[in-house]
Amino acid sequence: MDTTVERIIELLAETISEDASHLHERSALTPEAGVEPIDLAKLVIDCEKAFTIQIHDEDVHTFRDVWTLAEYITAALDDI
Amino acid sequence: MEDELQLELAYFDGILRIIDEQLIDAARESGSRERELGASANDAYDDIRTAIDKEERTMSIALYLTSLARENLAVESSLNREAQLRAAYNSPYFARVDFLRDGRTRTHYIGRFSIRGESARDIRVFDWRAPVSSLFYRYGVGPASYNAPIGAVEGTVTLKRQFEIKNAKFEYYFDSDVQIVDEYLRKLLSRNASESMKSIVETIQRDQDEVIRDMRNELLMVQGAAGSGKTSIALHRAAYLMYEGLTGKLSAHNIAVLAPNRLFEKYIGGVLPELGEQSVTSLTFASLVDAVHGFALDYQSKFDELEAIITGQADGAESAYKASEAFAARVRDFADSIAPQFRDVEYLGRTLFTVEELETAFNAMDASAPLAVRLMKIEQIILNAVHRLRQPHIRELEREAEKIEEHRYEFAEYARMISIAESTELILHVRTFTRLDYAALYFEMLGETVPATLKYCDAVGVTLLKLSLEPSRPFGDIRQLVVDEAQDYDSVHFAILKRIFPSAHYTVLGDVSQTVVGETDLTLYDRISATLKPRTSQLVTLSRSFRSTKEILDFSAAILGKPIENFGRSGEVPTSTHFADEDAYIGAIAAELDRCLELGYGSIALICDSMSGAKSHLARLKSLTDVRLMTGYDARGAFILPAYMAKGLEFDAVLVCEYSRFSKHLLYVACTRALHRLNLFATEVNDGYDG
């Protein structure tokens, strides 16, 4: 889980041009936190590539923060 | 006799030597196992890191986890054994039974843990839970039998001996030809409540032993008078079940204890390891509610509800009704009547499913499956159709985006963003009919609006409704559930238990006289049985009370007009006194408290009818004497607490404050908490209790 969180943070930092050290597992994935819908879409595409999984678009609205996305990815990896 | 003592001392020395040797071995073993565990974890980590493809990696992880779990277990059991041996060294055994069978007499020493000599068959001390140990608990000198794995073993008890061994010192022994010698038990009972609960392995009575060792009944119910040792029995039964589990039928993870408060966790921490076992799942009813709702339900606590009822701010009849068989049936009927409210599903500008199509798919499903499960399947059918259309749709969106100048360099992200927005809208629409809002449905059944914070009884009701529509096993495969203070629960609660623990055997302990609000009677046990529907069940009544003096028991029994069989330990007669003015009343309570401290009582409780009563007494008393509100369960010192929190606890001395405000059952609960001394005080007059 820790490595999943770290990897997501790397991808998110790149997407929103933020220093990764400013991000953490509870960093929100909302426009208020600087993550616009287009950034979220990019993060989803990047995560699919990085973890070799498929993320269903209808699930994306449940990704409140890095942690909930990490949980989803962990579950998807378990299903493989 | 002198020779006999020499023989016993020699045996005792021999046992201590064995334990000594085994302690050295155990310490060495647990040290080396810990080192091994560390080393193999490193090896496995290397394997995983260097594994080339995903399949190999998955296999390495699986192998690693399996071996880690096994080694962890080995370390844990060697550490446990070390702790057991240390405890056994101080007091290796407490009894001896000589049993004549087939012309040969065998000697069995009985202790908290088994102690073996050189070989596995050379048992020097038998665990109190071993089959042969039941001879000690159930028989005096004379014909006897016990149930061994091969069947009943008949013979004759020729000697019963009890030992007092403390801090590895042999103090004395005595022989008895009866069950547990009353004099010995009386001596133990007259000790103060130094800790809130003690192990009773040395003094288990025959009827208690039968409850502790019962494996025949799927449902074993125990109606036990106050002080009859119900909670002790619950604990020892859990320990016995784990012992039985050593033969492979149960593991600690399959045993749970449901109790009204977290007291059991303390006992399990403090008493059960002493008995030789470590982890039993400890539950409160609120923890079940939270687990079923994923901690998403906001509701008042059980204590808040009791306080509101006792202080007249809430109606006790409402919570009684919402726990009843009639209400359980109403919830069930309502759950059965819920019909899905399908709506057309649109995606990409066209109708993917019409209401009729969804209804047809729903009606084709197995109607015996829970509604929530069938609705989830409908959701999956819809999503499968969406997923088939989505990839070509995204490609199309990408092609469109590429044509737009401003999205040319991020057309994939742009297309995905559009798809996410469309899919979010779709799923939120679908879930309006595939997901059930249990709180909303429950209050719809009641014809009320959903409050921000639910009453405790409604949180329980919503839980039953949810479980009726959606299976939930948050605690996994529990095989034995021990329920303490069963009179706190009724049909609705047991219906919930049945759904969360469908394959469990139940041990249910209660006292229908100890209800905090309202009244119940022995028909409670019929309702429990009707709800749990066991194949075999039995109701055992324990009528002898061991906690309080004869005088306290007689006084308490008179409140309910029902006799309680007592053990015959004597003490002072309880008094109940009225005071015309407030100052005299508070002064008398302070004086009594000082007297209790003078007498050396370590735990003293001032029991009030409610928490607000407790707080107002504290405000008036704290300048006069050293007393505080009881918050945890470390019952050393003087505490003020409401009666509903005192249930299940015991104190050396009890002062009941403003006793005329108590209902009869609540007063009975308060009075039966006292071991040695009980006095009641009031300024208000209630003819029901006076004269």
PDB file of C-alpha atoms in Angstrom, chain B residues 120-340:
ATOM      1  CA  ALA B 120       4.259 -36.214  25.803  1.00  0.00           C
ATOM      2  CA  ARG B 121       2.399 -39.021  27.565  1.00  0.00           C
ATOM      3  CA  ASP B 122       3.982 -38.270  30.918  1.00  0.00           C
ATOM      4  CA  ILE B 123       1.489 -35.691  32.171  1.00  0.00           C
ATOM      5  CA  ARG B 124       2.499 -34.467  35.621  1.00  0.00           C
ATOM      6  CA  VAL B 125      -0.210 -31.798  35.925  1.00  0.00           C
ATOM      7  CA  PHE B 126      -3.449 -31.808  33.948  1.00  0.00           C
ATOM      8  CA  ASP B 127      -4.936 -28.611  32.541  1.00  0.00           C
ATOM      9  CA  TRP B 128      -8.145 -27.784  34.441  1.00  0.00           C
ATOM     10  CA  ARG B 129     -10.005 -28.142  31.146  1.00  0.00           C
ATOM     11  CA  ALA B 130      -8.813 -31.689  30.442  1.00  0.00           C
ATOM     12  CA  PRO B 131     -11.599 -34.294  30.536  1.00  0.00           C
ATOM     13  CA  VAL B 132     -10.185 -36.032  33.610  1.00  0.00           C
ATOM     14  CA  SER B 133     -10.200 -32.730  35.544  1.00  0.00           C
ATOM     15  CA  SER B 134     -13.987 -32.742  35.577  1.00  0.00           C
ATOM     16  CA  LEU B 135     -13.723 -35.454  38.265  1.00  0.00           C
ATOM     17  CA  PHE B 136     -12.513 -32.783  40.649  1.00  0.00           C
ATOM     18  CA  TYR B 137     -15.317 -30.360  39.848  1.00  0.00           C
ATOM     19  CA  ARG B 138     -18.168 -32.844  39.736  1.00  0.00           C
ATOM     20  CA  TYR B 139     -17.559 -35.570  42.320  1.00  0.00           C
ATOM     21  CA  GLY B 140     -16.707 -36.238  45.910  1.00  0.00           C
ATOM     22  CA  VAL B 141     -15.091 -39.486  47.066  1.00  0.00           C
ATOM     23  CA  GLY B 142     -17.042 -42.412  45.577  1.00  0.00           C
ATOM     24  CA  PRO B 143     -18.227 -43.655  42.174  1.00  0.00           C
ATOM     25  CA  ALA B 144     -17.520 -41.193  39.370  1.00  0.00           C
ATOM     26  CA  SER B 145     -17.037 -40.954  35.625  1.00  0.00           C
ATOM     27  CA  TYR B 146     -15.731 -38.539  33.048  1.00  0.00           C
ATOM     28  CA  ASN B 147     -16.082 -38.178  29.305  1.00  0.00           C
ATOM     29  CA  ALA B 148     -12.879 -39.017  27.488  1.00  0.00           C
ATOM     30  CA  PRO B 149     -12.515 -38.951  23.697  1.00  0.00           C
ATOM     31  CA  ILE B 150     -13.013 -42.742  23.743  1.00  0.00           C
ATOM     32  CA  GLY B 151     -16.272 -42.446  25.714  1.00  0.00           C
ATOM     33  CA  ALA B 152     -17.326 -42.415  29.366  1.00  0.00           C
ATOM     34  CA  VAL B 153     -14.683 -43.673  31.797  1.00  0.00           C
ATOM     35  CA  GLU B 154     -16.187 -45.209  34.955  1.00  0.00           C
ATOM     36  CA  GLY B 155     -14.376 -45.666  38.235  1.00  0.00           C
ATOM     37  CA  THR B 156     -14.110 -44.462  41.815  1.00  0.00           C
ATOM     38  CA  VAL B 157     -12.607 -41.304  43.243  1.00  0.00           C
ATOM     39  CA  THR B 158     -10.554 -42.525  46.203  1.00  0.00           C
ATOM     40  CA  LEU B 159      -8.946 -39.221  47.167  1.00  0.00           C
ATOM     41  CA  LYS B 160      -9.703 -35.525  46.645  1.00  0.00           C
ATOM     42  CA  ARG B 161      -7.062 -33.116  47.815  1.00  0.00           C
ATOM     43  CA  GLN B 162      -6.782 -29.341  47.511  1.00  0.00           C
ATOM     44  CA  PHE B 163      -3.562 -27.366  47.775  1.00  0.00           C
ATOM     45  CA  GLU B 164      -2.691 -23.836  48.681  1.00  0.00           C
ATOM     46  CA  ILE B 165       0.470 -22.994  46.737  1.00  0.00           C
ATOM     47  CA  LYS B 166       1.428 -19.350  46.382  1.00  0.00           C
ATOM     48  CA  ASN B 167       4.561 -17.704  44.995  1.00  0.00           C
ATOM     49  CA  ALA B 168       6.141 -21.096  44.448  1.00  0.00           C
ATOM     50  CA  LYS B 169       5.637 -21.922  48.152  1.00  0.00           C
ATOM     51  CA  PHE B 170       3.725 -24.980  49.294  1.00  0.00           C
ATOM     52  CA  GLU B 171       1.516 -23.627  52.088  1.00  0.00           C
ATOM     53  CA  TYR B 172      -0.822 -26.485  53.015  1.00  0.00           C
ATOM     54  CA  TYR B 173      -3.193 -29.096  51.706  1.00  0.00           C
ATOM     55  CA  PHE B 174      -6.392 -30.674  52.883  1.00  0.00           C
ATOM     56  CA  ASP B 175      -8.469 -33.662  51.858  1.00  0.00           C
ATOM     57  CA  SER B 176     -12.188 -33.582  51.265  1.00  0.00           C
ATOM     58  CA  ASP B 177     -14.759 -36.161  50.407  1.00  0.00           C
ATOM     59  CA  VAL B 178     -17.247 -33.667  48.979  1.00  0.00           C
ATOM     60  CA  GLN B 179     -17.142 -31.444  45.891  1.00  0.00           C
ATOM     61  CA  ILE B 180     -15.444 -28.128  46.576  1.00  0.00           C
ATOM     62  CA  VAL B 181     -15.043 -27.692  50.314  1.00  0.00           C
ATOM     63  CA  ASP B 182     -17.442 -24.977  51.360  1.00  0.00           C
ATOM     64  CA  GLU B 183     -15.134 -23.656  54.043  1.00  0.00           C
ATOM     65  CA  TYR B 184     -12.384 -23.134  51.484  1.00  0.00           C
ATOM     66  CA  LEU B 185     -14.733 -21.424  49.066  1.00  0.00           C
ATOM     67  CA  ARG B 186     -16.100 -19.199  51.831  1.00  0.00           C
ATOM     68  CA  LYS B 187     -12.598 -18.126  52.714  1.00  0.00           C
ATOM     69  CA  LEU B 188     -11.850 -17.220  49.126  1.00  0.00           C
ATOM     70  CA  LEU B 189     -15.129 -15.367  48.764  1.00  0.00           C
ATOM     71  CA  SER B 190     -14.607 -13.304  51.897  1.00  0.00           C
ATOM     72  CA  ARG B 191     -11.578 -11.686  50.290  1.00  0.00           C
ATOM     73  CA  ASN B 192     -12.073  -8.212  48.975  1.00  0.00           C
ATOM     74  CA  ALA B 193     -12.712  -7.418  45.357  1.00  0.00           C
ATOM     75  CA  SER B 194      -9.071  -6.560  44.868  1.00  0.00           C
ATOM     76  CA  GLU B 195      -9.411  -6.942  41.138  1.00  0.00           C
ATOM     77  CA  SER B 196     -12.678  -6.746  39.323  1.00  0.00           C
ATOM     78  CA  MET B 197     -12.601 -10.411  38.468  1.00  0.00           C
ATOM     79  CA  LYS B 198     -10.612 -13.390  39.535  1.00  0.00           C
ATOM     80  CA  SER B 199     -10.061 -16.741  38.019  1.00  0.00           C
ATOM     81  CA  ILE B 200     -12.352 -19.303  39.646  1.00  0.00           C
ATOM     82  CA  VAL B 201     -10.635 -22.441  38.354  1.00  0.00           C
ATOM     83  CA  GLU B 202     -10.064 -23.651  41.899  1.00  0.00           C
ATOM     84  CA  THR B 203     -13.652 -23.246  42.977  1.00  0.00           C
ATOM     85  CA  ILE B 204     -15.827 -24.100  39.988  1.00  0.00           C
ATOM     86  CA  GLN B 205     -18.998 -25.747  41.218  1.00  0.00           C
ATOM     87  CA  ARG B 206     -20.550 -28.833  39.677  1.00  0.00           C
ATOM     88  CA  ASP B 207     -23.427 -26.983  37.987  1.00  0.00           C
ATOM     89  CA  GLN B 208     -21.020 -24.292  36.752  1.00  0.00           C
ATOM     90  CA  ASP B 209     -18.669 -26.975  35.432  1.00  0.00           C
ATOM     91  CA  GLU B 210     -21.477 -28.554  33.433  1.00  0.00           C
ATOM     92  CA  VAL B 211     -22.145 -25.204  31.749  1.00  0.00           C
ATOM     93  CA  ILE B 212     -18.451 -24.528  31.119  1.00  0.00           C
ATOM     94  CA  ARG B 213     -17.868 -27.921  29.473  1.00  0.00           C
ATOM     95  CA  ASP B 214     -21.116 -28.335  27.540  1.00  0.00           C
ATOM     96  CA  MET B 215     -20.475 -29.182  23.893  1.00  0.00           C
ATOM     97  CA  ARG B 216     -23.786 -30.872  23.123  1.00  0.00           C
ATOM     98  CA  ASN B 217     -26.091 -27.882  22.775  1.00  0.00           C
ATOM     99  CA  GLU B 218     -26.129 -25.424  19.896  1.00  0.00           C
ATOM    100  CA  LEU B 219     -27.806 -23.024  22.288  1.00  0.00           C
ATOM    101  CA  LEU B 220     -27.002 -23.137  25.981  1.00  0.00           C
ATOM    102  CA  MET B 221     -28.879 -20.593  28.084  1.00  0.00           C
ATOM    103  CA  VAL B 222     -28.019 -19.854  31.679  1.00  0.00           C
ATOM    104  CA  GLN B 223     -30.406 -18.002  33.950  1.00  0.00           C
ATOM    105  CA  GLY B 224     -28.228 -17.087  36.915  1.00  0.00           C
ATOM    106  CA  ALA B 225     -29.099 -15.071  39.992  1.00  0.00           C
ATOM    107  CA  ALA B 226     -26.995 -11.998  40.760  1.00  0.00           C
ATOM    108  CA  GLY B 227     -23.609 -13.176  41.990  1.00  0.00           C
ATOM    109  CA  SER B 228     -24.002 -16.729  40.726  1.00  0.00           C
ATOM    110  CA  GLY B 229     -20.847 -16.348  38.665  1.00  0.00           C
ATOM    111  CA  LYS B 230     -22.326 -15.873  35.181  1.00  0.00           C
ATOM    112  CA  THR B 231     -19.571 -13.615  33.911  1.00  0.00           C
ATOM    113  CA  SER B 232     -16.909 -15.895  35.389  1.00  0.00           C
ATOM    114  CA  ILE B 233     -18.597 -18.801  33.685  1.00  0.00           C
ATOM    115  CA  ALA B 234     -18.674 -16.940  30.376  1.00  0.00           C
ATOM    116  CA  LEU B 235     -14.931 -16.383  30.648  1.00  0.00           C
ATOM    117  CA  HIS B 236     -14.093 -19.890  31.692  1.00  0.00           C
ATOM    118  CA  ARG B 237     -16.326 -21.296  29.007  1.00  0.00           C
ATOM    119  CA  ALA B 238     -14.458 -19.232  26.418  1.00  0.00           C
ATOM    120  CA  ALA B 239     -11.200 -20.655  27.816  1.00  0.00           C
ATOM    121  CA  TYR B 240     -12.643 -24.168  27.717  1.00  0.00           C
ATOM    122  CA  LEU B 241     -13.843 -23.750  24.129  1.00  0.00           C
ATOM    123  CA  MET B 242     -10.373 -22.687  23.110  1.00  0.00           C
ATOM    124  CA  TYR B 243      -8.967 -25.745  24.847  1.00  0.00           C
ATOM    125  CA  GLU B 244     -11.401 -27.918  22.905  1.00  0.00           C
ATOM    126  CA  GLY B 245     -10.266 -25.994  19.848  1.00  0.00           C
ATOM    127  CA  LEU B 246      -6.732 -27.269  20.365  1.00  0.00           C
ATOM    128  CA  THR B 247      -7.934 -30.517  18.861  1.00  0.00           C
ATOM    129  CA  GLY B 248      -8.581 -28.588  15.662  1.00  0.00           C
ATOM    130  CA  LYS B 249     -12.294 -27.892  15.872  1.00  0.00           C
ATOM    131  CA  LEU B 250     -12.063 -24.250  16.873  1.00  0.00           C
ATOM    132  CA  SER B 251      -9.418 -21.596  16.984  1.00  0.00           C
ATOM    133  CA  ALA B 252      -9.412 -18.483  19.132  1.00  0.00           C
ATOM    134  CA  HIS B 253     -10.517 -16.515  16.098  1.00  0.00           C
ATOM    135  CA  ASN B 254     -13.735 -18.501  15.991  1.00  0.00           C
ATOM    136  CA  ILE B 255     -14.830 -17.453  19.480  1.00  0.00           C
ATOM    137  CA  ALA B 256     -16.431 -14.139  20.353  1.00  0.00           C
ATOM    138  CA  VAL B 257     -17.865 -12.743  23.559  1.00  0.00           C
ATOM    139  CA  LEU B 258     -20.656 -10.170  23.427  1.00  0.00           C
ATOM    140  CA  ALA B 259     -20.947  -8.089  26.584  1.00  0.00           C
ATOM    141  CA  PRO B 260     -22.653  -4.787  27.469  1.00  0.00           C
ATOM    142  CA  ASN B 261     -19.388  -2.933  27.926  1.00  0.00           C
ATOM    143  CA  ARG B 262     -15.675  -3.255  27.293  1.00  0.00           C
ATOM    144  CA  LEU B 263     -15.194  -4.931  30.663  1.00  0.00           C
ATOM    145  CA  PHE B 264     -14.586  -8.223  28.968  1.00  0.00           C
ATOM    146  CA  GLU B 265     -11.603  -6.894  27.100  1.00  0.00           C
ATOM    147  CA  LYS B 266     -10.040  -6.134  30.445  1.00  0.00           C
ATOM    148  CA  TYR B 267     -10.909  -9.601  31.718  1.00  0.00           C
ATOM    149  CA  ILE B 268      -9.607 -11.255  28.613  1.00  0.00           C
ATOM    150  CA  GLY B 269      -6.424  -9.249  28.995  1.00  0.00           C
ATOM    151  CA  GLY B 270      -6.200  -9.868  32.709  1.00  0.00           C
ATOM    152  CA  VAL B 271      -7.822 -13.224  33.392  1.00  0.00           C
ATOM    153  CA  LEU B 272      -7.806 -15.311  30.258  1.00  0.00           C
ATOM    154  CA  PRO B 273      -4.046 -15.246  29.618  1.00  0.00           C
ATOM    155  CA  GLU B 274      -3.742 -16.503  33.172  1.00  0.00           C
ATOM    156  CA  LEU B 275      -6.041 -19.294  32.136  1.00  0.00           C
ATOM    157  CA  GLY B 276      -3.730 -20.029  29.294  1.00  0.00           C
ATOM    158  CA  GLU B 277      -5.337 -18.414  26.274  1.00  0.00           C
ATOM    159  CA  GLN B 278      -4.974 -15.108  24.553  1.00  0.00           C
ATOM    160  CA  SER B 279      -7.286 -13.768  21.944  1.00  0.00           C
ATOM    161  CA  VAL B 280     -11.036 -13.991  21.863  1.00  0.00           C
ATOM    162  CA  THR B 281     -12.946 -11.414  19.848  1.00  0.00           C
ATOM    163  CA  SER B 282     -14.589  -9.084  22.344  1.00  0.00           C
ATOM    164  CA  LEU B 283     -17.723  -7.322  21.113  1.00  0.00           C
ATOM    165  CA  THR B 284     -20.336  -4.898  22.311  1.00  0.00           C
ATOM    166  CA  PHE B 285     -23.669  -4.583  20.563  1.00  0.00           C
ATOM    167  CA  ALA B 286     -22.698  -1.098  19.377  1.00  0.00           C
ATOM    168  CA  SER B 287     -19.578  -2.564  17.759  1.00  0.00           C
ATOM    169  CA  LEU B 288     -21.842  -4.880  15.741  1.00  0.00           C
ATOM    170  CA  VAL B 289     -24.007  -1.960  14.617  1.00  0.00           C
ATOM    171  CA  ASP B 290     -20.901   0.020  13.619  1.00  0.00           C
ATOM    172  CA  ALA B 291     -19.397  -2.888  11.724  1.00  0.00           C
ATOM    173  CA  VAL B 292     -22.602  -3.595   9.782  1.00  0.00           C
ATOM    174  CA  HIS B 293     -22.866   0.061   8.732  1.00  0.00           C
ATOM    175  CA  GLY B 294     -19.146   0.600   8.189  1.00  0.00           C
ATOM    176  CA  PHE B 295     -19.158   3.220  10.972  1.00  0.00           C
ATOM    177  CA  ALA B 296     -21.386   5.409   8.803  1.00  0.00           C
ATOM    178  CA  LEU B 297     -24.387   5.519  11.134  1.00  0.00           C
ATOM    179  CA  ASP B 298     -24.618   8.343  13.659  1.00  0.00           C
ATOM    180  CA  TYR B 299     -26.545   7.322  16.765  1.00  0.00           C
ATOM    181  CA  GLN B 300     -26.696   7.960  20.496  1.00  0.00           C
ATOM    182  CA  SER B 301     -25.068   5.454  22.846  1.00  0.00           C
ATOM    183  CA  LYS B 302     -26.935   2.810  24.786  1.00  0.00           C
ATOM    184  CA  PHE B 303     -26.003   4.603  28.022  1.00  0.00           C
ATOM    185  CA  ASP B 304     -27.447   7.869  26.655  1.00  0.00           C
ATOM    186  CA  GLU B 305     -30.682   6.075  25.889  1.00  0.00           C
ATOM    187  CA  LEU B 306     -30.843   4.514  29.373  1.00  0.00           C
ATOM    188  CA  GLU B 307     -30.107   7.877  30.989  1.00  0.00           C
ATOM    189  CA  ALA B 308     -32.882   9.544  28.976  1.00  0.00           C
ATOM    190  CA  ILE B 309     -35.376   6.842  29.962  1.00  0.00           C
ATOM    191  CA  ILE B 310     -34.431   6.833  33.649  1.00  0.00           C
ATOM    192  CA  THR B 311     -34.617  10.623  33.883  1.00  0.00           C
ATOM    193  CA  GLY B 312     -37.995  10.638  32.124  1.00  0.00           C
ATOM    194  CA  GLN B 313     -36.831  12.360  28.935  1.00  0.00           C
ATOM    195  CA  ALA B 314     -37.548   9.330  26.777  1.00  0.00           C
ATOM    196  CA  ASP B 315     -40.177   6.641  26.744  1.00  0.00           C
ATOM    197  CA  GLY B 316     -38.964   3.249  27.919  1.00  0.00           C
ATOM    198  CA  ALA B 317     -41.956   1.604  26.243  1.00  0.00           C
ATOM    199  CA  GLU B 318     -40.684   2.742  22.832  1.00  0.00           C
ATOM    200  CA  SER B 319     -37.304   1.049  23.171  1.00  0.00           C
ATOM    201  CA  ALA B 320     -38.973  -2.056  24.646  1.00  0.00           C
ATOM    202  CA  TYR B 321     -41.303  -2.228  21.625  1.00  0.00           C
ATOM    203  CA  LYS B 322     -38.446  -1.679  19.185  1.00  0.00           C
ATOM    204  CA  ALA B 323     -36.617  -4.666  20.687  1.00  0.00           C
ATOM    205  CA  SER B 324     -39.661  -6.937  20.694  1.00  0.00           C
ATOM    206  CA  GLU B 325     -40.650  -9.968  18.675  1.00  0.00           C
ATOM    207  CA  ALA B 326     -43.518  -7.934  17.146  1.00  0.00           C
ATOM    208  CA  PHE B 327     -41.120  -5.249  15.941  1.00  0.00           C
ATOM    209  CA  ALA B 328     -38.686  -7.827  14.546  1.00  0.00           C
ATOM    210  CA  ALA B 329     -41.599  -9.261  12.552  1.00  0.00           C
ATOM    211  CA  ARG B 330     -42.619  -5.779  11.392  1.00  0.00           C
ATOM    212  CA  VAL B 331     -39.089  -5.051  10.128  1.00  0.00           C
ATOM    213  CA  ARG B 332     -38.961  -8.429   8.392  1.00  0.00           C
ATOM    214  CA  ASP B 333     -42.351  -7.929   6.731  1.00  0.00           C
ATOM    215  CA  PHE B 334     -41.379  -4.445   5.622  1.00  0.00           C
ATOM    216  CA  ALA B 335     -38.094  -5.753   4.194  1.00  0.00           C
ATOM    217  CA  ASP B 336     -40.026  -8.386   2.245  1.00  0.00           C
ATOM    218  CA  SER B 337     -42.396  -5.755   0.879  1.00  0.00           C
ATOM    219  CA  ILE B 338     -39.711  -3.476  -0.572  1.00  0.00           C
ATOM    220  CA  ALA B 339     -39.938  -3.465  -4.372  1.00  0.00           C
ATOM    221  CA  PRO B 340     -37.212  -1.912  -6.523  1.00  0.00           C
TER     222      PRO B 340
END
